[in-house]
Amino acid sequence: MNAVNIPGYFFIVIMALACSEPVYQPKPRMFPSINFPETHDQKFQPESCPYTFQHAGYFQIQMDTNFFDENVSGKCWLNMQIPVFNGTLHCSYYPLTSQQDLTKYIKDAYQLAREHQKKANFIDELPIHKPGRLSGMLFNIEGPVASPFQFFLTDSSHHFFRASLYFNSQAKPDSLAPIVEYVKKDIMEMINSFEWR
């Protein structure tokens, strides 16, 4: 009689093991491999513009003549293309003719940065003060936003320069974070070398 029960026990054990649900292990968090370009600084000194700065070699500078299909006011607007990361630093320049101009452009810069507040986790506003009559504000925008980094520079009397960084991809802060940090470091070098002429 014992011989009859042993196969029954094996059958029950085998069925219990076969019916159990598999245990899934979460996969570790991974990011795509990024090949960061070597940086070598180049001087940008356009003859017709009142500013100059150093920039990383992977930026490709194109003078911008249109803004939303309208001609820009002046010849010193530019797009600093970043083909390796599919991004662009859009830069605009305005000559100042009055204190009202300065107030308007500063107000516009704050408004354009704060348009990202709906999706931003937070916006860090960092003042810029450099010798040579150069001051401004830097906007470090964290979260799933279209433009994670913006700034403006001015001498408060004659010149106003504004820039905003955009990537041609869906805003995914986790996967873009290493690229954004890498590019921001080089933009900070650009700001540090920026001079009025």
Short mmCIF file of C-alpha atoms in Angstrom, two decimals:
data_model
loop_
_atom_site.label_atom_id
_atom_site.label_comp_id
_atom_site.label_asym_id
_atom_site.label_seq_id
_atom_site.Cartn_x
_atom_site.Cartn_y
_atom_site.Cartn_z
CA MET A 1 0.00 0.00 0.00
CA ASN A 2 2.93 2.31 0.68
CA ALA A 3 4.20 1.73 -2.85
CA VAL A 4 0.92 3.09 -4.25
CA ASN A 5 1.09 6.36 -2.24
CA ILE A 6 4.67 7.28 -3.24
CA PRO A 7 3.84 7.92 -6.91
CA GLY A 8 0.83 9.94 -5.79
CA TYR A 9 3.03 12.15 -3.62
CA PHE A 10 5.49 12.68 -6.50
CA PHE A 11 2.60 13.59 -8.78
CA ILE A 12 1.28 16.16 -6.26
CA VAL A 13 4.78 17.67 -5.75
CA ILE A 14 5.44 17.89 -9.49
CA MET A 15 2.05 19.52 -10.12
CA ALA A 16 2.64 22.05 -7.33
CA LEU A 17 6.04 23.00 -8.77
CA ALA A 18 4.68 23.24 -12.30
CA CYS A 19 1.77 25.48 -11.29
CA SER A 20 3.79 27.98 -9.27
CA GLU A 21 4.20 31.40 -10.87
CA PRO A 22 7.71 32.44 -11.90
CA VAL A 23 9.48 34.99 -9.73
CA TYR A 24 10.59 38.01 -11.75
CA GLN A 25 13.66 40.00 -10.83
CA PRO A 26 13.71 43.70 -11.73
CA LYS A 27 16.36 44.62 -14.25
CA PRO A 28 18.94 47.19 -13.16
CA ARG A 29 18.39 50.75 -14.38
CA MET A 30 20.47 51.39 -17.47
CA PHE A 31 21.17 54.32 -19.77
CA PRO A 32 22.37 54.25 -23.36
CA SER A 33 26.09 54.56 -23.86
CA ILE A 34 27.09 58.13 -24.74
CA ASN A 35 30.25 59.04 -26.61
CA PHE A 36 31.16 62.53 -25.45
CA PRO A 37 33.20 64.52 -27.97
CA GLU A 38 36.58 65.91 -27.05
CA THR A 39 36.37 69.62 -26.44
CA HIS A 40 38.83 72.09 -27.86
CA ASP A 41 37.94 75.75 -27.53
CA GLN A 42 37.55 78.00 -30.53
CA LYS A 43 37.18 81.76 -30.54
CA PHE A 44 34.05 83.21 -32.11
CA GLN A 45 34.62 86.81 -33.12
CA PRO A 46 32.23 87.96 -35.85
CA GLU A 47 33.33 91.20 -37.50
CA SER A 48 29.87 92.76 -37.58
CA CYS A 49 28.84 91.87 -34.00
CA PRO A 50 29.79 93.60 -30.73
CA TYR A 51 30.61 90.43 -28.80
CA THR A 52 33.14 87.63 -28.73
CA PHE A 53 33.45 84.34 -26.82
CA GLN A 54 35.18 80.96 -26.69
CA HIS A 55 33.13 77.86 -27.49
CA ALA A 56 33.64 74.09 -27.56
CA GLY A 57 34.66 72.72 -30.94
CA TYR A 58 31.63 70.46 -31.31
CA PHE A 59 29.33 73.53 -31.65
CA GLN A 60 28.67 74.48 -35.28
CA ILE A 61 27.74 78.16 -35.48
CA GLN A 62 25.29 79.42 -38.08
CA MET A 63 24.22 83.03 -38.30
CA ASP A 64 20.42 83.22 -38.01
CA THR A 65 18.47 85.49 -40.34
CA ASN A 66 14.91 84.29 -39.65
CA PHE A 67 12.83 84.01 -36.50
CA PHE A 68 9.52 82.21 -37.09
CA ASP A 69 9.67 83.14 -40.79
CA GLU A 70 10.34 86.82 -40.04
CA ASN A 71 13.61 88.62 -40.63
CA VAL A 72 15.52 89.19 -37.41
CA SER A 73 16.41 92.66 -36.22
CA GLY A 74 20.13 92.72 -36.91
CA LYS A 75 22.77 90.30 -38.12
CA CYS A 76 24.08 89.04 -34.78
CA TRP A 77 21.56 86.29 -34.06
CA LEU A 78 23.00 82.79 -34.27
CA ASN A 79 22.23 79.13 -33.81
CA MET A 80 24.94 77.06 -32.20
CA GLN A 81 24.16 73.59 -33.54
CA ILE A 82 25.21 70.52 -31.55
CA PRO A 83 24.89 67.74 -34.16
CA VAL A 84 26.46 65.06 -31.95
CA PHE A 85 23.61 65.50 -29.41
CA ASN A 86 20.89 66.71 -31.80
CA GLY A 87 20.53 70.05 -30.02
CA THR A 88 20.82 73.79 -30.57
CA LEU A 89 21.74 76.81 -28.46
CA HIS A 90 19.57 79.58 -29.94
CA CYS A 91 21.16 83.01 -29.42
CA SER A 92 19.67 86.44 -30.03
CA TYR A 93 21.25 89.87 -29.77
CA TYR A 94 19.52 93.24 -29.36
CA PRO A 95 21.18 96.65 -29.36
CA LEU A 96 19.83 98.83 -26.54
CA THR A 97 18.67 102.34 -27.35
CA SER A 98 16.95 103.18 -24.07
CA GLN A 99 16.34 101.98 -20.52
CA GLN A 100 12.88 100.85 -21.67
CA ASP A 101 14.54 98.45 -24.14
CA LEU A 102 16.59 96.89 -21.35
CA THR A 103 13.54 96.52 -19.09
CA LYS A 104 11.52 94.92 -21.91
CA TYR A 105 14.23 92.40 -22.89
CA ILE A 106 14.88 91.38 -19.27
CA LYS A 107 11.15 90.95 -18.69
CA ASP A 108 10.89 88.85 -21.88
CA ALA A 109 13.83 86.65 -20.76
CA TYR A 110 12.18 85.95 -17.40
CA GLN A 111 8.84 85.27 -19.08
CA LEU A 112 10.36 82.85 -21.60
CA ALA A 113 12.15 80.95 -18.82
CA ARG A 114 9.07 80.83 -16.61
CA GLU A 115 6.91 79.42 -19.40
CA HIS A 116 8.55 76.10 -18.48
CA GLN A 117 7.20 76.26 -14.89
CA LYS A 118 4.20 74.10 -15.80
CA LYS A 119 6.43 71.07 -16.34
CA ALA A 120 9.57 72.04 -14.43
CA ASN A 121 10.43 70.52 -11.06
CA PHE A 122 12.11 73.82 -10.21
CA ILE A 123 13.91 76.75 -11.83
CA ASP A 124 17.21 77.94 -10.40
CA GLU A 125 17.88 81.61 -11.15
CA LEU A 126 21.56 82.41 -10.75
CA PRO A 127 22.85 85.98 -11.23
CA ILE A 128 25.90 86.58 -13.43
CA HIS A 129 28.36 89.36 -12.59
CA LYS A 130 31.62 89.74 -14.48
CA PRO A 131 34.13 92.54 -14.85
CA GLY A 132 33.87 94.59 -18.02
CA ARG A 133 30.27 95.73 -17.61
CA LEU A 134 28.81 92.27 -18.08
CA SER A 135 25.94 90.99 -15.95
CA GLY A 136 22.90 88.80 -16.47
CA MET A 137 20.91 85.85 -15.23
CA LEU A 138 21.19 82.12 -15.74
CA PHE A 139 18.08 79.89 -15.64
CA ASN A 140 18.79 76.25 -14.79
CA ILE A 141 15.45 74.48 -15.39
CA GLU A 142 15.07 70.97 -13.94
CA GLY A 143 12.44 68.48 -15.06
CA PRO A 144 10.76 67.32 -18.32
CA VAL A 145 11.02 70.69 -20.07
CA ALA A 146 11.80 71.70 -23.65
CA SER A 147 14.67 74.03 -22.68
CA PRO A 148 16.72 73.00 -19.64
CA PHE A 149 19.14 75.95 -19.72
CA GLN A 150 18.77 79.63 -20.61
CA PHE A 151 20.65 82.83 -19.88
CA PHE A 152 20.97 86.48 -20.78
CA LEU A 153 23.93 88.88 -20.68
CA THR A 154 23.94 92.67 -20.87
CA ASP A 155 26.05 95.73 -20.20
CA SER A 156 22.85 97.58 -19.16
CA SER A 157 23.41 100.38 -21.65
CA HIS A 158 24.19 99.20 -25.20
CA HIS A 159 23.93 95.40 -25.55
CA PHE A 160 21.61 92.51 -24.69
CA PHE A 161 22.38 88.86 -25.54
CA ARG A 162 20.03 85.96 -24.77
CA ALA A 163 20.42 82.19 -25.32
CA SER A 164 18.32 79.06 -24.77
CA LEU A 165 19.28 75.41 -25.14
CA TYR A 166 16.94 72.96 -26.89
CA PHE A 167 17.28 69.30 -27.87
CA ASN A 168 15.37 67.79 -30.81
CA SER A 169 13.97 64.94 -28.75
CA GLN A 170 11.17 64.21 -26.36
CA ALA A 171 11.94 65.70 -22.95
CA LYS A 172 13.10 62.76 -20.82
CA PRO A 173 15.17 64.26 -18.02
CA ASP A 174 16.71 60.97 -16.83
CA SER A 175 18.13 59.92 -20.20
CA LEU A 176 19.10 63.47 -21.25
CA ALA A 177 20.68 64.40 -17.89
CA PRO A 178 24.29 63.37 -18.71
CA ILE A 179 24.16 65.19 -22.05
CA VAL A 180 22.59 68.33 -20.56
CA GLU A 181 25.24 68.47 -17.81
CA TYR A 182 28.04 68.01 -20.35
CA VAL A 183 26.73 70.78 -22.63
CA LYS A 184 25.94 73.12 -19.68
CA LYS A 185 29.57 72.88 -18.56
CA ASP A 186 30.72 74.09 -21.99
CA ILE A 187 28.08 76.84 -22.11
CA MET A 188 29.36 78.06 -18.73
CA GLU A 189 32.84 78.29 -20.28
CA MET A 190 31.30 80.32 -23.10
CA ILE A 191 29.68 82.69 -20.58
CA ASN A 192 32.95 83.04 -18.65
CA SER A 193 34.82 84.00 -21.84
CA PHE A 194 32.08 86.32 -23.17
CA GLU A 195 33.17 89.93 -23.78
CA TRP A 196 31.67 93.02 -25.35
CA ARG A 197 33.66 94.77 -28.08
#
